[in-house]
Amino acid sequence: VTHAPDVPPLAFEDVASAVRALRASGLRLSTPRRLVLEALFSTDGPVAAGDLARELAIDESSVYRNLELLEQRGLVRHVHLGHTPGLYALAGTRETEYLHCEGCGRVTAVAPERLDPVRERIREDFGYRARFTHFPIVGLCDRCAPSRGAPR
Amino acid sequence: VTHAPDVPPLAFEDVASAVRALRASGLRLSTPRRLVLEALFSTDGPVAAGDLARELAIDESSVYRNLELLEQRGLVRHVHLGHTPGLYALAGTRETEYLHCEGCGRVTAVAPERLDPVRERIREDFGYRARFTHFPIVGLCDRCAPSRGAPR
DNA sequence: ATCCGTGCAAATACTTTGCATTTAC
DNA sequence: GTAAATGCAAAGTATTTGCACGGAT
């Protein structure tokens, strides 16, 4: 995953402030929950629940339950890249959006502002407020386009 | 599924011509295979493999095998709408693209030409040749936007 | 002491695969 | 007759759920 330089800052600066927010909403801080949070803070790209479970030696169901809970609280989001399992990441102050190259698999995370012109065009032409946070924009990057699909 | 008026024509006009193409590539026309083809020709929107199996009283594995085979031959494509199973449809002469409202679930199929301005903008800004055939453009349609997300 | 969160096990949903039998050619 | 395609069963992957025990508050 390549993060563009202007990807929005995280909704919470560090584990401590996230934990404070959780506590404030009446949640307990169990070891698995803390480990999941810490892992998300120390990873750059989105991670699969299964990988988290393996790396942290936590049961998969607990990982899923925590991720879902954190997602409901707005601390976490998930994105689907190809046919792989859902990938989870910390939520930003604004929703990070994704581009996914189906050639090389590279994922680019971009700030929502950069997609506003695209979004505006879609809104004018189709009456849709588009969001590339849960499903990315899929296509071929400049490097892969020549070899694969139409060069143009 | 709403098909915009300019959605590209199917790659094959009817079951007969599709069957001819299959025969030409050395494939047999078994009853299940014919039923799947006929079902796809008589449905407007994309269908789940499980639904086809149930409606046609064919084993699910045969449905999946036939859909995959037809997809390899370019007669069928599949798209992912939300967290539901993959949905299969006849392939057009050009690839039909999709918009999906996450509010009401409505799906709009559009001709690729209509998305060319959007595509061009994405290409200029991000160096990607985007394709909304396998994953749709996800967002809120005009009707759902006021109630759900930001009205703007 | 309470009850929330965990691990474990099992269930569910979607899709793929192995294999013996059937069937199109 | 031969090879391809099928149904059935089982396996594989992703995710969810039930429940008794353990730990955070």
PDB file of C-alpha atoms in Angstrom, chain A residues 7-135:
ATOM      1  CA  VAL A   7      -3.844  11.066   3.390  1.00  0.00           C
ATOM      2  CA  PRO A   8      -5.940  12.444   6.250  1.00  0.00           C
ATOM      3  CA  PRO A   9      -4.638  12.077   9.796  1.00  0.00           C
ATOM      4  CA  LEU A  10      -6.012   9.340  11.999  1.00  0.00           C
ATOM      5  CA  ALA A  11      -9.087  10.020  14.065  1.00  0.00           C
ATOM      6  CA  PHE A  12      -6.951   9.274  17.127  1.00  0.00           C
ATOM      7  CA  GLU A  13      -3.311  10.196  17.391  1.00  0.00           C
ATOM      8  CA  ASP A  14      -2.138   7.213  19.373  1.00  0.00           C
ATOM      9  CA  VAL A  15      -3.238   4.119  21.220  1.00  0.00           C
ATOM     10  CA  ALA A  16      -3.600   6.069  24.449  1.00  0.00           C
ATOM     11  CA  SER A  17      -6.125   8.555  23.079  1.00  0.00           C
ATOM     12  CA  ALA A  18      -8.036   5.792  21.328  1.00  0.00           C
ATOM     13  CA  VAL A  19      -8.184   3.845  24.559  1.00  0.00           C
ATOM     14  CA  ARG A  20      -9.429   6.927  26.366  1.00  0.00           C
ATOM     15  CA  ALA A  21     -12.223   7.263  23.819  1.00  0.00           C
ATOM     16  CA  LEU A  22     -13.141   3.606  24.262  1.00  0.00           C
ATOM     17  CA  ARG A  23     -13.153   3.892  28.035  1.00  0.00           C
ATOM     18  CA  ALA A  24     -15.345   6.979  27.769  1.00  0.00           C
ATOM     19  CA  SER A  25     -17.948   4.956  25.906  1.00  0.00           C
ATOM     20  CA  GLY A  26     -17.973   2.396  28.678  1.00  0.00           C
ATOM     21  CA  LEU A  27     -15.816  -0.331  27.174  1.00  0.00           C
ATOM     22  CA  ARG A  28     -13.283  -2.500  28.917  1.00  0.00           C
ATOM     23  CA  LEU A  29      -9.723  -2.762  27.758  1.00  0.00           C
ATOM     24  CA  SER A  30      -8.907  -6.426  27.540  1.00  0.00           C
ATOM     25  CA  THR A  31      -5.520  -7.656  26.410  1.00  0.00           C
ATOM     26  CA  PRO A  32      -6.774  -8.835  22.994  1.00  0.00           C
ATOM     27  CA  ARG A  33      -8.528  -5.548  22.376  1.00  0.00           C
ATOM     28  CA  ARG A  34      -5.432  -3.578  23.286  1.00  0.00           C
ATOM     29  CA  LEU A  35      -3.256  -5.794  21.091  1.00  0.00           C
ATOM     30  CA  VAL A  36      -5.556  -5.306  18.103  1.00  0.00           C
ATOM     31  CA  LEU A  37      -5.499  -1.553  18.573  1.00  0.00           C
ATOM     32  CA  GLU A  38      -1.736  -1.459  18.961  1.00  0.00           C
ATOM     33  CA  ALA A  39      -1.281  -3.630  15.896  1.00  0.00           C
ATOM     34  CA  LEU A  40      -3.458  -1.336  13.817  1.00  0.00           C
ATOM     35  CA  PHE A  41      -1.507   1.694  15.020  1.00  0.00           C
ATOM     36  CA  SER A  42       1.793   0.088  14.094  1.00  0.00           C
ATOM     37  CA  THR A  43       0.780  -1.076  10.605  1.00  0.00           C
ATOM     38  CA  ASP A  44       0.750   1.115   7.544  1.00  0.00           C
ATOM     39  CA  GLY A  45      -1.744  -0.670   5.298  1.00  0.00           C
ATOM     40  CA  PRO A  46      -5.045  -2.470   5.879  1.00  0.00           C
ATOM     41  CA  VAL A  47      -4.750  -5.941   7.450  1.00  0.00           C
ATOM     42  CA  ALA A  48      -6.875  -9.071   7.312  1.00  0.00           C
ATOM     43  CA  ALA A  49      -8.522 -10.258  10.517  1.00  0.00           C
ATOM     44  CA  GLY A  50      -6.928 -13.669  10.108  1.00  0.00           C
ATOM     45  CA  ASP A  51      -3.449 -12.181   9.921  1.00  0.00           C
ATOM     46  CA  LEU A  52      -4.049 -10.155  13.052  1.00  0.00           C
ATOM     47  CA  ALA A  53      -5.255 -13.241  14.890  1.00  0.00           C
ATOM     48  CA  ARG A  54      -2.188 -15.212  13.855  1.00  0.00           C
ATOM     49  CA  GLU A  55       0.349 -12.485  14.599  1.00  0.00           C
ATOM     50  CA  LEU A  56      -1.181 -11.591  17.928  1.00  0.00           C
ATOM     51  CA  ALA A  57      -2.031 -15.146  18.988  1.00  0.00           C
ATOM     52  CA  ILE A  58      -5.632 -14.155  19.621  1.00  0.00           C
ATOM     53  CA  ASP A  59      -8.675 -16.133  18.662  1.00  0.00           C
ATOM     54  CA  GLU A  60     -10.062 -15.151  15.268  1.00  0.00           C
ATOM     55  CA  SER A  61     -13.554 -14.617  16.636  1.00  0.00           C
ATOM     56  CA  SER A  62     -12.248 -12.108  19.163  1.00  0.00           C
ATOM     57  CA  VAL A  63     -10.428 -10.258  16.439  1.00  0.00           C
ATOM     58  CA  TYR A  64     -13.575 -10.064  14.331  1.00  0.00           C
ATOM     59  CA  ARG A  65     -15.654  -9.000  17.304  1.00  0.00           C
ATOM     60  CA  ASN A  66     -13.199  -6.284  18.232  1.00  0.00           C
ATOM     61  CA  LEU A  67     -12.825  -5.014  14.720  1.00  0.00           C
ATOM     62  CA  GLU A  68     -16.587  -4.820  14.320  1.00  0.00           C
ATOM     63  CA  LEU A  69     -16.915  -3.032  17.623  1.00  0.00           C
ATOM     64  CA  LEU A  70     -14.158  -0.582  16.760  1.00  0.00           C
ATOM     65  CA  GLU A  71     -15.732  -0.035  13.358  1.00  0.00           C
ATOM     66  CA  GLN A  72     -19.082   0.802  14.967  1.00  0.00           C
ATOM     67  CA  ARG A  73     -17.282   3.272  17.216  1.00  0.00           C
ATOM     68  CA  GLY A  74     -15.687   4.890  14.168  1.00  0.00           C
ATOM     69  CA  LEU A  75     -12.092   3.948  14.999  1.00  0.00           C
ATOM     70  CA  VAL A  76     -11.724   1.343  12.268  1.00  0.00           C
ATOM     71  CA  ARG A  77     -12.879   0.807   8.694  1.00  0.00           C
ATOM     72  CA  HIS A  78     -12.524  -2.040   6.249  1.00  0.00           C
ATOM     73  CA  VAL A  79     -11.978  -2.200   2.513  1.00  0.00           C
ATOM     74  CA  HIS A  80     -12.303  -4.964  -0.070  1.00  0.00           C
ATOM     75  CA  LEU A  81      -9.423  -5.417  -2.483  1.00  0.00           C
ATOM     76  CA  GLY A  82     -10.090  -8.098  -5.063  1.00  0.00           C
ATOM     77  CA  HIS A  83     -11.396 -11.432  -3.855  1.00  0.00           C
ATOM     78  CA  THR A  84      -9.326 -11.394  -0.692  1.00  0.00           C
ATOM     79  CA  PRO A  85     -10.821 -11.194   2.791  1.00  0.00           C
ATOM     80  CA  GLY A  86     -11.809  -7.780   4.118  1.00  0.00           C
ATOM     81  CA  LEU A  87      -8.877  -5.600   5.193  1.00  0.00           C
ATOM     82  CA  TYR A  88      -9.054  -3.429   8.278  1.00  0.00           C
ATOM     83  CA  ALA A  89      -7.337  -0.139   9.069  1.00  0.00           C
ATOM     84  CA  LEU A  90      -7.594   2.717  11.509  1.00  0.00           C
ATOM     85  CA  ALA A  91     -10.141   5.292  10.482  1.00  0.00           C
ATOM     86  CA  GLY A  92      -8.956   8.761   9.594  1.00  0.00           C
ATOM     87  CA  THR A  93     -10.534  12.077  10.462  1.00  0.00           C
ATOM     88  CA  ARG A  94     -11.862  11.944   6.934  1.00  0.00           C
ATOM     89  CA  GLU A  95     -12.331   8.726   5.045  1.00  0.00           C
ATOM     90  CA  THR A  96      -9.270   7.591   3.154  1.00  0.00           C
ATOM     91  CA  GLU A  97     -10.081   6.303  -0.316  1.00  0.00           C
ATOM     92  CA  TYR A  98      -8.344   3.620  -2.329  1.00  0.00           C
ATOM     93  CA  LEU A  99      -7.165   2.817  -5.825  1.00  0.00           C
ATOM     94  CA  HIS A 100      -6.290  -0.766  -6.622  1.00  0.00           C
ATOM     95  CA  CYS A 101      -4.254  -1.935  -9.602  1.00  0.00           C
ATOM     96  CA  GLU A 102      -5.506  -5.287 -10.830  1.00  0.00           C
ATOM     97  CA  GLY A 103      -2.218  -5.800 -12.638  1.00  0.00           C
ATOM     98  CA  CYS A 104       0.375  -5.550  -9.889  1.00  0.00           C
ATOM     99  CA  GLY A 105      -1.960  -5.444  -6.910  1.00  0.00           C
ATOM    100  CA  ARG A 106      -0.587  -2.127  -5.729  1.00  0.00           C
ATOM    101  CA  VAL A 107      -2.941  -0.153  -3.522  1.00  0.00           C
ATOM    102  CA  THR A 108      -2.829   3.614  -3.277  1.00  0.00           C
ATOM    103  CA  ALA A 109      -4.508   5.375  -0.372  1.00  0.00           C
ATOM    104  CA  VAL A 110      -5.531   8.929  -1.196  1.00  0.00           C
ATOM    105  CA  ALA A 111      -7.135  11.833   0.620  1.00  0.00           C
ATOM    106  CA  PRO A 112     -10.815  12.311  -0.245  1.00  0.00           C
ATOM    107  CA  GLU A 113     -10.156  15.851  -1.503  1.00  0.00           C
ATOM    108  CA  ARG A 114      -8.103  14.520  -4.364  1.00  0.00           C
ATOM    109  CA  LEU A 115     -11.070  12.512  -5.563  1.00  0.00           C
ATOM    110  CA  ASP A 116     -13.518  15.404  -5.358  1.00  0.00           C
ATOM    111  CA  PRO A 117     -13.280  16.279  -9.062  1.00  0.00           C
ATOM    112  CA  VAL A 118     -14.011  12.666  -9.956  1.00  0.00           C
ATOM    113  CA  ARG A 119     -16.819  12.595  -7.439  1.00  0.00           C
ATOM    114  CA  GLU A 120     -18.271  15.826  -8.825  1.00  0.00           C
ATOM    115  CA  ARG A 121     -18.309  14.440 -12.325  1.00  0.00           C
ATOM    116  CA  ILE A 122     -20.067  11.280 -11.170  1.00  0.00           C
ATOM    117  CA  ARG A 123     -22.595  13.364  -9.307  1.00  0.00           C
ATOM    118  CA  GLU A 124     -23.357  15.537 -12.332  1.00  0.00           C
ATOM    119  CA  ASP A 125     -23.596  12.659 -14.750  1.00  0.00           C
ATOM    120  CA  PHE A 126     -25.292  10.016 -12.631  1.00  0.00           C
ATOM    121  CA  GLY A 127     -26.673  11.657  -9.505  1.00  0.00           C
ATOM    122  CA  TYR A 128     -24.494   9.594  -7.217  1.00  0.00           C
ATOM    123  CA  ARG A 129     -22.378  10.674  -4.233  1.00  0.00           C
ATOM    124  CA  ALA A 130     -19.532   8.214  -4.767  1.00  0.00           C
ATOM    125  CA  ARG A 131     -17.262   6.882  -2.058  1.00  0.00           C
ATOM    126  CA  PHE A 132     -14.171   4.768  -2.743  1.00  0.00           C
ATOM    127  CA  THR A 133     -13.561   3.766   0.836  1.00  0.00           C
ATOM    128  CA  HIS A 134     -15.237   0.396   1.058  1.00  0.00           C
ATOM    129  CA  PHE A 135     -14.713  -0.652  -2.556  1.00  0.00           C
TER     130      PHE A 135
END
